[in-house]
């Protein structure tokens, strides 16, 4: 069963239960939580730092990013570097998700991903 599955999806959106767009936006806009930011949060929140990190909506922890999102980002980088993907090298679903990733990257900053964060 692929991403489209056989079940019904909320509002007809097959990605409604997968945070792909939120993760891509966090990666493309520099909203990925890094160690220096965690240190700052620990200093500011003291004993509540772990809780604050769990409920933070401003930044996304790297371990919270789906392995699928990291995989799509890897494929995106390969394409940008000129890897010669042919039409049938990837499934239709992956091509569609790469298209979604491309749109999010373009919308976030003219085609640049926050490289120093990744």
PDB file of C-alpha atoms in Angstrom:
ATOM      1  CA  UNK A   1       0.000   0.000   0.000  1.00  0.00           C
ATOM      2  CA  UNK A   2       1.463   3.331  -1.010  1.00  0.00           C
ATOM      3  CA  UNK A   3       0.825   6.807   0.259  1.00  0.00           C
ATOM      4  CA  UNK A   4      -2.519   6.901  -1.478  1.00  0.00           C
ATOM      5  CA  UNK A   5      -3.690   3.725   0.272  1.00  0.00           C
ATOM      6  CA  UNK A   6      -7.139   2.299  -0.072  1.00  0.00           C
ATOM      7  CA  UNK A   7      -8.853   4.037   2.854  1.00  0.00           C
ATOM      8  CA  UNK A   8     -10.692   7.323   2.984  1.00  0.00           C
ATOM      9  CA  UNK A   9      -8.727  10.434   3.897  1.00  0.00           C
ATOM     10  CA  UNK A  10      -9.858  13.579   5.647  1.00  0.00           C
ATOM     11  CA  UNK A  11     -11.045  16.070   3.065  1.00  0.00           C
ATOM     12  CA  UNK A  12      -9.762  13.868   0.262  1.00  0.00           C
ATOM     13  CA  UNK A  13      -6.166  14.811   1.130  1.00  0.00           C
ATOM     14  CA  UNK A  14      -4.006  11.670   1.269  1.00  0.00           C
ATOM     15  CA  UNK A  15      -1.283  13.563   3.164  1.00  0.00           C
ATOM     16  CA  UNK A  16      -3.606  14.991   5.825  1.00  0.00           C
ATOM     17  CA  UNK A  17      -2.237  12.694   8.540  1.00  0.00           C
ATOM     18  CA  UNK A  18       1.419  13.082   7.539  1.00  0.00           C
ATOM     19  CA  UNK A  19       3.257  16.263   8.601  1.00  0.00           C
ATOM     20  CA  UNK A  20       5.310  16.425   5.400  1.00  0.00           C
ATOM     21  CA  UNK A  21       4.559  20.044   4.545  1.00  0.00           C
ATOM     22  CA  UNK A  22       5.237  21.251   8.088  1.00  0.00           C
ATOM     23  CA  UNK A  23       8.551  19.384   8.143  1.00  0.00           C
ATOM     24  CA  UNK A  24       9.598  20.699   4.736  1.00  0.00           C
ATOM     25  CA  UNK A  25       8.719  24.259   5.763  1.00  0.00           C
ATOM     26  CA  UNK A  26      10.777  23.902   8.937  1.00  0.00           C
ATOM     27  CA  UNK A  27      13.745  22.625   6.930  1.00  0.00           C
ATOM     28  CA  UNK A  28      13.464  25.239   4.185  1.00  0.00           C
ATOM     29  CA  UNK A  29      12.973  28.233   6.454  1.00  0.00           C
ATOM     30  CA  UNK A  30      15.685  27.496   9.001  1.00  0.00           C
ATOM     31  CA  UNK A  31      13.297  26.397  11.763  1.00  0.00           C
ATOM     32  CA  UNK A  32      15.177  23.216  12.622  1.00  0.00           C
ATOM     33  CA  UNK A  33      16.190  23.076  16.290  1.00  0.00           C
ATOM     34  CA  UNK A  34      19.931  22.659  16.755  1.00  0.00           C
ATOM     35  CA  UNK A  35      22.150  22.043  19.766  1.00  0.00           C
ATOM     36  CA  UNK A  36      22.949  25.732  20.377  1.00  0.00           C
ATOM     37  CA  UNK A  37      19.233  26.525  20.447  1.00  0.00           C
ATOM     38  CA  UNK A  38      18.605  23.639  22.855  1.00  0.00           C
ATOM     39  CA  UNK A  39      21.278  25.005  25.207  1.00  0.00           C
ATOM     40  CA  UNK A  40      19.606  28.419  25.124  1.00  0.00           C
ATOM     41  CA  UNK A  41      16.198  26.878  25.862  1.00  0.00           C
ATOM     42  CA  UNK A  42      17.624  24.846  28.745  1.00  0.00           C
ATOM     43  CA  UNK A  43      19.097  28.022  30.240  1.00  0.00           C
ATOM     44  CA  UNK A  44      15.802  29.908  29.835  1.00  0.00           C
ATOM     45  CA  UNK A  45      13.442  27.133  30.966  1.00  0.00           C
ATOM     46  CA  UNK A  46      15.497  25.362  33.623  1.00  0.00           C
ATOM     47  CA  UNK A  47      13.637  22.344  34.972  1.00  0.00           C
ATOM     48  CA  UNK A  48      10.900  22.749  32.381  1.00  0.00           C
ATOM     49  CA  UNK A  49      13.299  22.525  29.422  1.00  0.00           C
ATOM     50  CA  UNK A  50      12.345  18.982  28.406  1.00  0.00           C
ATOM     51  CA  UNK A  51       8.647  19.840  28.518  1.00  0.00           C
ATOM     52  CA  UNK A  52       9.214  23.107  26.620  1.00  0.00           C
ATOM     53  CA  UNK A  53      11.116  21.220  23.930  1.00  0.00           C
ATOM     54  CA  UNK A  54       8.308  18.659  23.563  1.00  0.00           C
ATOM     55  CA  UNK A  55       5.593  21.290  23.085  1.00  0.00           C
ATOM     56  CA  UNK A  56       7.631  23.806  21.073  1.00  0.00           C
ATOM     57  CA  UNK A  57       5.799  24.878  17.925  1.00  0.00           C
ATOM     58  CA  UNK A  58       8.413  27.362  16.741  1.00  0.00           C
ATOM     59  CA  UNK A  59      11.207  24.899  15.968  1.00  0.00           C
ATOM     60  CA  UNK A  60      11.269  21.271  14.864  1.00  0.00           C
ATOM     61  CA  UNK A  61      13.683  18.791  16.440  1.00  0.00           C
ATOM     62  CA  UNK A  62      15.731  16.804  13.868  1.00  0.00           C
ATOM     63  CA  UNK A  63      14.663  13.503  15.433  1.00  0.00           C
ATOM     64  CA  UNK A  64      11.018  14.506  14.946  1.00  0.00           C
ATOM     65  CA  UNK A  65      11.465  14.757  11.170  1.00  0.00           C
ATOM     66  CA  UNK A  66      10.077  11.727   9.355  1.00  0.00           C
ATOM     67  CA  UNK A  67      12.606   9.380   7.717  1.00  0.00           C
ATOM     68  CA  UNK A  68      10.548   9.824   4.521  1.00  0.00           C
ATOM     69  CA  UNK A  69      11.115  13.574   4.619  1.00  0.00           C
ATOM     70  CA  UNK A  70      14.875  13.076   5.022  1.00  0.00           C
ATOM     71  CA  UNK A  71      14.779  10.589   2.112  1.00  0.00           C
ATOM     72  CA  UNK A  72      12.899  13.043  -0.114  1.00  0.00           C
ATOM     73  CA  UNK A  73      15.361  15.772   0.805  1.00  0.00           C
ATOM     74  CA  UNK A  74      18.229  13.443  -0.133  1.00  0.00           C
ATOM     75  CA  UNK A  75      16.606  12.750  -3.529  1.00  0.00           C
ATOM     76  CA  UNK A  76      16.050  16.493  -3.983  1.00  0.00           C
ATOM     77  CA  UNK A  77      19.756  17.157  -3.385  1.00  0.00           C
ATOM     78  CA  UNK A  78      20.707  14.419  -5.858  1.00  0.00           C
ATOM     79  CA  UNK A  79      18.470  15.996  -8.519  1.00  0.00           C
ATOM     80  CA  UNK A  80      19.890  19.472  -7.870  1.00  0.00           C
ATOM     81  CA  UNK A  81      23.414  18.074  -8.170  1.00  0.00           C
ATOM     82  CA  UNK A  82      22.565  16.647 -11.575  1.00  0.00           C
ATOM     83  CA  UNK A  83      22.034  12.981 -10.804  1.00  0.00           C
ATOM     84  CA  UNK A  84      20.454  11.541 -13.967  1.00  0.00           C
ATOM     85  CA  UNK A  85      17.132  10.204 -12.679  1.00  0.00           C
ATOM     86  CA  UNK A  86      15.014   8.758 -15.463  1.00  0.00           C
ATOM     87  CA  UNK A  87      11.214   8.669 -15.471  1.00  0.00           C
ATOM     88  CA  UNK A  88      10.918   5.116 -14.112  1.00  0.00           C
ATOM     89  CA  UNK A  89      13.755   5.289 -11.589  1.00  0.00           C
ATOM     90  CA  UNK A  90      11.328   6.480  -8.914  1.00  0.00           C
ATOM     91  CA  UNK A  91       7.707   5.602  -8.254  1.00  0.00           C
ATOM     92  CA  UNK A  92       4.941   7.972  -9.290  1.00  0.00           C
ATOM     93  CA  UNK A  93       4.262   8.729  -5.622  1.00  0.00           C
ATOM     94  CA  UNK A  94       7.876   9.748  -5.020  1.00  0.00           C
ATOM     95  CA  UNK A  95       7.889  11.973  -8.126  1.00  0.00           C
ATOM     96  CA  UNK A  96       4.708  13.654  -6.841  1.00  0.00           C
ATOM     97  CA  UNK A  97       6.211  14.136  -3.384  1.00  0.00           C
ATOM     98  CA  UNK A  98       9.389  15.561  -4.924  1.00  0.00           C
ATOM     99  CA  UNK A  99       7.168  18.013  -6.792  1.00  0.00           C
ATOM    100  CA  UNK A 100       5.576  19.023  -3.498  1.00  0.00           C
ATOM    101  CA  UNK A 101       9.029  19.435  -1.973  1.00  0.00           C
ATOM    102  CA  UNK A 102      10.152  21.569  -4.937  1.00  0.00           C
ATOM    103  CA  UNK A 103       7.126  23.868  -4.549  1.00  0.00           C
ATOM    104  CA  UNK A 104       7.779  24.292  -0.827  1.00  0.00           C
ATOM    105  CA  UNK A 105      11.474  25.009  -1.435  1.00  0.00           C
ATOM    106  CA  UNK A 106      10.657  27.609  -4.085  1.00  0.00           C
ATOM    107  CA  UNK A 107       8.004  29.230  -1.881  1.00  0.00           C
ATOM    108  CA  UNK A 108      10.365  29.378   1.095  1.00  0.00           C
ATOM    109  CA  UNK A 109      13.291  31.145  -0.457  1.00  0.00           C
ATOM    110  CA  UNK A 110      13.784  30.986  -4.152  1.00  0.00           C
ATOM    111  CA  UNK A 111      15.047  27.439  -4.275  1.00  0.00           C
ATOM    112  CA  UNK A 112      17.436  27.375  -1.348  1.00  0.00           C
ATOM    113  CA  UNK A 113      17.182  25.074   1.622  1.00  0.00           C
ATOM    114  CA  UNK A 114      18.716  26.247   4.882  1.00  0.00           C
ATOM    115  CA  UNK A 115      21.911  24.356   4.061  1.00  0.00           C
ATOM    116  CA  UNK A 116      23.825  25.138   7.238  1.00  0.00           C
ATOM    117  CA  UNK A 117      21.123  23.433   9.241  1.00  0.00           C
ATOM    118  CA  UNK A 118      21.096  20.168   7.342  1.00  0.00           C
TER     119      UNK A 118
END
